[in-house]
XYZ file of C-alpha atoms in Angstrom:
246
model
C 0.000 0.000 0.000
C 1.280 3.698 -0.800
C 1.799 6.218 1.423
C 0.318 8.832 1.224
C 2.510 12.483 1.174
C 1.938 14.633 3.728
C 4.503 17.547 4.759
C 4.911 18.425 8.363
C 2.948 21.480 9.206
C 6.074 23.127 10.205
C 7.809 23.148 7.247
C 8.608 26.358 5.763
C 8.387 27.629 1.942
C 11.305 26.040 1.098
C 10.831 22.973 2.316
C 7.819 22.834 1.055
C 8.800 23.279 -2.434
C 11.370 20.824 -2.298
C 8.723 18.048 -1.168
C 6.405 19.026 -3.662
C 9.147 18.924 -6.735
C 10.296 15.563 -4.813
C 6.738 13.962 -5.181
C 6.293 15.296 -8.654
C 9.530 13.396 -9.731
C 8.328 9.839 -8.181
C 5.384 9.934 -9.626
C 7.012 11.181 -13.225
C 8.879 7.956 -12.863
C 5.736 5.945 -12.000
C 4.409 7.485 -15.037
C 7.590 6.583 -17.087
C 7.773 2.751 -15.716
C 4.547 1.802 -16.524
C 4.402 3.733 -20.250
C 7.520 1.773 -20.516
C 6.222 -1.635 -19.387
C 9.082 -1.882 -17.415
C 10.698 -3.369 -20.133
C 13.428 -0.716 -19.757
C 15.335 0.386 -16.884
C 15.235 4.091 -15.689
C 18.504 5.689 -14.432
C 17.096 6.496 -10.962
C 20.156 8.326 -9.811
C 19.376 11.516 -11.703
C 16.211 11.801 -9.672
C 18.218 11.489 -6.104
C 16.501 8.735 -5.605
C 17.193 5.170 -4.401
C 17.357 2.051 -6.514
C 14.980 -0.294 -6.306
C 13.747 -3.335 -8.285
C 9.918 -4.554 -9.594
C 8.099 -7.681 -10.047
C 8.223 -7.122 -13.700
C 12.158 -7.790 -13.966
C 13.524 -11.340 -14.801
C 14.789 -13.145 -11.907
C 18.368 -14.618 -12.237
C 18.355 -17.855 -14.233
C 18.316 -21.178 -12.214
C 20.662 -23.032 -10.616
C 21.312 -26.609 -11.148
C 24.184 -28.531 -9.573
C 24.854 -29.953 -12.970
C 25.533 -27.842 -14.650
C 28.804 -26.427 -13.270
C 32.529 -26.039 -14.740
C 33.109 -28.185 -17.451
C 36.527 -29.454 -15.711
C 33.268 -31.140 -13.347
C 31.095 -31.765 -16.425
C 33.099 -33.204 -19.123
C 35.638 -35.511 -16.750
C 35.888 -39.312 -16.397
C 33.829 -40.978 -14.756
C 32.677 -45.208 -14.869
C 29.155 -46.133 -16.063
C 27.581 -49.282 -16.320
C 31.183 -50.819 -16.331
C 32.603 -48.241 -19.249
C 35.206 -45.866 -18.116
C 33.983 -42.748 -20.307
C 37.330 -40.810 -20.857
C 37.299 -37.475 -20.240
C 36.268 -34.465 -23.031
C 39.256 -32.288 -23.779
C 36.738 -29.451 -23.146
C 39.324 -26.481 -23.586
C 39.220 -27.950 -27.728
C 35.284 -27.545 -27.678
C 34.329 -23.985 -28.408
C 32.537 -22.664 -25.301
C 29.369 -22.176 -26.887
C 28.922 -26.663 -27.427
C 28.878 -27.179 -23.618
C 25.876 -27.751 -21.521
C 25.180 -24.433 -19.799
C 21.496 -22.583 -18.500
C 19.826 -20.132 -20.985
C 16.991 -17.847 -20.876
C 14.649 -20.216 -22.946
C 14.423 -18.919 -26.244
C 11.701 -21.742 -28.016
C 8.246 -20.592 -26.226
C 7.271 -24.576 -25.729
C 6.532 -25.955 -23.028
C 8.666 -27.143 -19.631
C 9.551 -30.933 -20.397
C 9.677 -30.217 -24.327
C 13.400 -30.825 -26.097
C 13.683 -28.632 -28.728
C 16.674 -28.964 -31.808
C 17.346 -26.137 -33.586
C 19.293 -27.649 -36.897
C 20.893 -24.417 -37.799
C 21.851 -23.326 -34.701
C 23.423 -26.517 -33.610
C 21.367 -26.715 -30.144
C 19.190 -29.033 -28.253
C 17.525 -27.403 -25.720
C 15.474 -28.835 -22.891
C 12.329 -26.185 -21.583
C 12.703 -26.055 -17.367
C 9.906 -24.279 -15.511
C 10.305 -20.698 -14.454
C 11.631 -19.723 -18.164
C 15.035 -21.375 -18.476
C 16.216 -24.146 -21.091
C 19.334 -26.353 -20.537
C 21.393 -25.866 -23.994
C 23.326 -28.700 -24.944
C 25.726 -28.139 -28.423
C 24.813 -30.791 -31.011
C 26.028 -32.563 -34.420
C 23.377 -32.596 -37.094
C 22.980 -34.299 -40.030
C 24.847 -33.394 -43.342
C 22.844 -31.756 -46.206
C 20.213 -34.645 -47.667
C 20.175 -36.645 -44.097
C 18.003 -33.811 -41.874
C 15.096 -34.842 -40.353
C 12.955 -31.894 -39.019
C 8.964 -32.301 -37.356
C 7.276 -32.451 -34.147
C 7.471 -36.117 -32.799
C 8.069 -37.869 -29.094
C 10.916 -39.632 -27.654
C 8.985 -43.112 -26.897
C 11.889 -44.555 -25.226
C 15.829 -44.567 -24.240
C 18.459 -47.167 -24.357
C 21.385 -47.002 -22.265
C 24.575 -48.121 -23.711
C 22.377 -48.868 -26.924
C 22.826 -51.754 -29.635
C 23.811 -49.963 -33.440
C 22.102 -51.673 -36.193
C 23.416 -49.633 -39.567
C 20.200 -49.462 -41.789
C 20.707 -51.612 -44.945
C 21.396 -48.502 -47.385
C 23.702 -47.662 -45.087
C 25.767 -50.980 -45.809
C 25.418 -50.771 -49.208
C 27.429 -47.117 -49.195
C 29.679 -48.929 -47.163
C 30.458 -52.614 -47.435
C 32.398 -52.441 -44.143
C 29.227 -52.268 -42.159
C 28.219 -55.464 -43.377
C 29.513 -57.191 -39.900
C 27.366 -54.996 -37.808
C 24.023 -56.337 -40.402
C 23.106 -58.056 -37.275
C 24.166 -54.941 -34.577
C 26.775 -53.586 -32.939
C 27.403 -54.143 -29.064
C 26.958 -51.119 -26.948
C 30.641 -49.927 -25.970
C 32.788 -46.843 -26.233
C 33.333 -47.315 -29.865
C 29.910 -47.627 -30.618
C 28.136 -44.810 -33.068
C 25.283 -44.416 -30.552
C 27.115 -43.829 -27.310
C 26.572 -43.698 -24.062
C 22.687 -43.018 -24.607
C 20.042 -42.822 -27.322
C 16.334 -41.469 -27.069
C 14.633 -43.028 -29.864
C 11.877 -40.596 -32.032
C 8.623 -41.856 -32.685
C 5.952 -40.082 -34.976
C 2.387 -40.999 -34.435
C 3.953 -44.190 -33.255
C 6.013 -45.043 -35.890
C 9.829 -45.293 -35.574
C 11.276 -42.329 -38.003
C 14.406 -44.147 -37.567
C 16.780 -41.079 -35.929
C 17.732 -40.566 -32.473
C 18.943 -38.000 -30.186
C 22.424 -39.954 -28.788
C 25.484 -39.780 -27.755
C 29.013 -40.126 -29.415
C 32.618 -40.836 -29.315
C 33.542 -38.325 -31.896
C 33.120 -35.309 -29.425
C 34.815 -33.069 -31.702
C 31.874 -33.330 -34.323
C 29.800 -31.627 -32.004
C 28.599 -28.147 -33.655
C 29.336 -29.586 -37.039
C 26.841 -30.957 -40.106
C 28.008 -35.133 -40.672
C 26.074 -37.488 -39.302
C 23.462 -39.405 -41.183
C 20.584 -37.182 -40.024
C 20.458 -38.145 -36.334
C 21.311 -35.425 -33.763
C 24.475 -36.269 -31.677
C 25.931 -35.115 -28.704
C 28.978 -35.619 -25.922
C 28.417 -38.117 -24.349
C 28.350 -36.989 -20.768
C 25.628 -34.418 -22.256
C 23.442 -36.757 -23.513
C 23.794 -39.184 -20.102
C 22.715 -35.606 -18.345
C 19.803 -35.060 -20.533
C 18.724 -38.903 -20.260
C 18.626 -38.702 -16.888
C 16.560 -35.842 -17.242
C 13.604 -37.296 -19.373
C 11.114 -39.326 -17.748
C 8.234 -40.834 -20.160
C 7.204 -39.892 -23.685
C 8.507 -36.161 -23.974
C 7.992 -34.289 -27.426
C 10.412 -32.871 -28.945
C 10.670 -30.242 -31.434
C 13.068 -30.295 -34.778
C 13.329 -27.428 -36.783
């Protein structure tokens, strides 16, 4: 509730004026904040007054304990009996590693988003943040783009190449009948598998050993990522969860 101005009765002239000109400048910036929409801020100092904050201003993005240095992020660590080696994060360019943004895709919390030409996955939190994760992307002729559902992940996931796949390259033909989940393997550490009005499309959001593809355009259309990103973001989704590929 406001309060209401009132000068002491015993002020003289002067002081008078100077509470006067003083109200007339808070509510000038009243006036100013709200044709504004508070969508910009007001230097407050050349009013002598103090600084103070409104509802209307973003809180601080969230904090999530992990999502920290990437020394922490991106070291070894033993999973399911693999010892994942550690990501030479100083060669990934800053902008590939799992950090908290402002959430720029307008879908909803629990929604992973891709952006193809950005090279991001993003995962919508509550409150107006998305976790960003850097991605690989297929090359020109293998993209994939929709609105689907992850029906299911594998951990440590069996490879099957497709059988086109093996005819562009005979040396698949021993992995016809899959290959073993392991460090080597194409898929990772993780894969979420995308459905379409339950059909299999036949790509996947996964993981990989070739960390330094990350941000570039050369898989065969399924969206990669490092591996300890895409264990992070597994462990994240619960259930079907949409996703979004543009």
């Amino acid at each position: 509730m406001s309060e209401r101005f009132s000068p002491p009765i015993s002020a003289g002239k002067d002081e008078l004026r100077t509470a006067v000109s003083r109200r007339a400048a808070l509510v000038g910036i009243g006036s100013a904040l709200a044709a504004a929409g508070c969508s910009r801020s007001v230097a407050l100092a050349q009013f002598e007054v103090d600084d103070y904050t409104t509802g209307a201003i973003r809180p601080r993005i969230s904090v999530d304990r992990q999502v920290t240095n990437p020394e922490v992020m991106y070291a070894s660590f033993t999973d399911d009996g693999f010892v994942l080696p550690a990501i030479p994060y100083k060669k990934v360019e800053p902008q590939w590693r799992r950090q908290i943004v402002v959430d720029p895709t307008g879908e909803a919390p629990g929604t992973i988003v891709v952006r193809l030409q950005e090279r991001y996955l993003y995962y919508v939190q509550p409150g107006g943040d998305a976790l960003r994760y850097g991605v690989g992307i297929g090359r020109e002729g293998f993209l994939w783009s929709g609105r689907a559902n992850i029906q299911y992940g594998k951990k440590w996931p069996t490879w099957t190449p497709p059988p086109e796949m093996i005819a562009r390259k005979p040396e698949l033909e021993k992995w016809r009948g899959g290959q073993p989940g392991g460090l080597d393997n194409p898929l990772g550490a993780r894969a979420l598998y995308i459905f379409k009005d339950g059909r299999d499309t036949g790509f996947r959001v996964h993981g990989s050993p070739e960390w330094w593809t990350i941000g570039q355009a050369m898989s065969s259309g399924c969206v990669r990522m490092i591996n300890q990103d895409v264990i992070d973001l597994f462990n994240r989704v619960s259930g079907k969860t949409p996703i979004v590929v543009a």
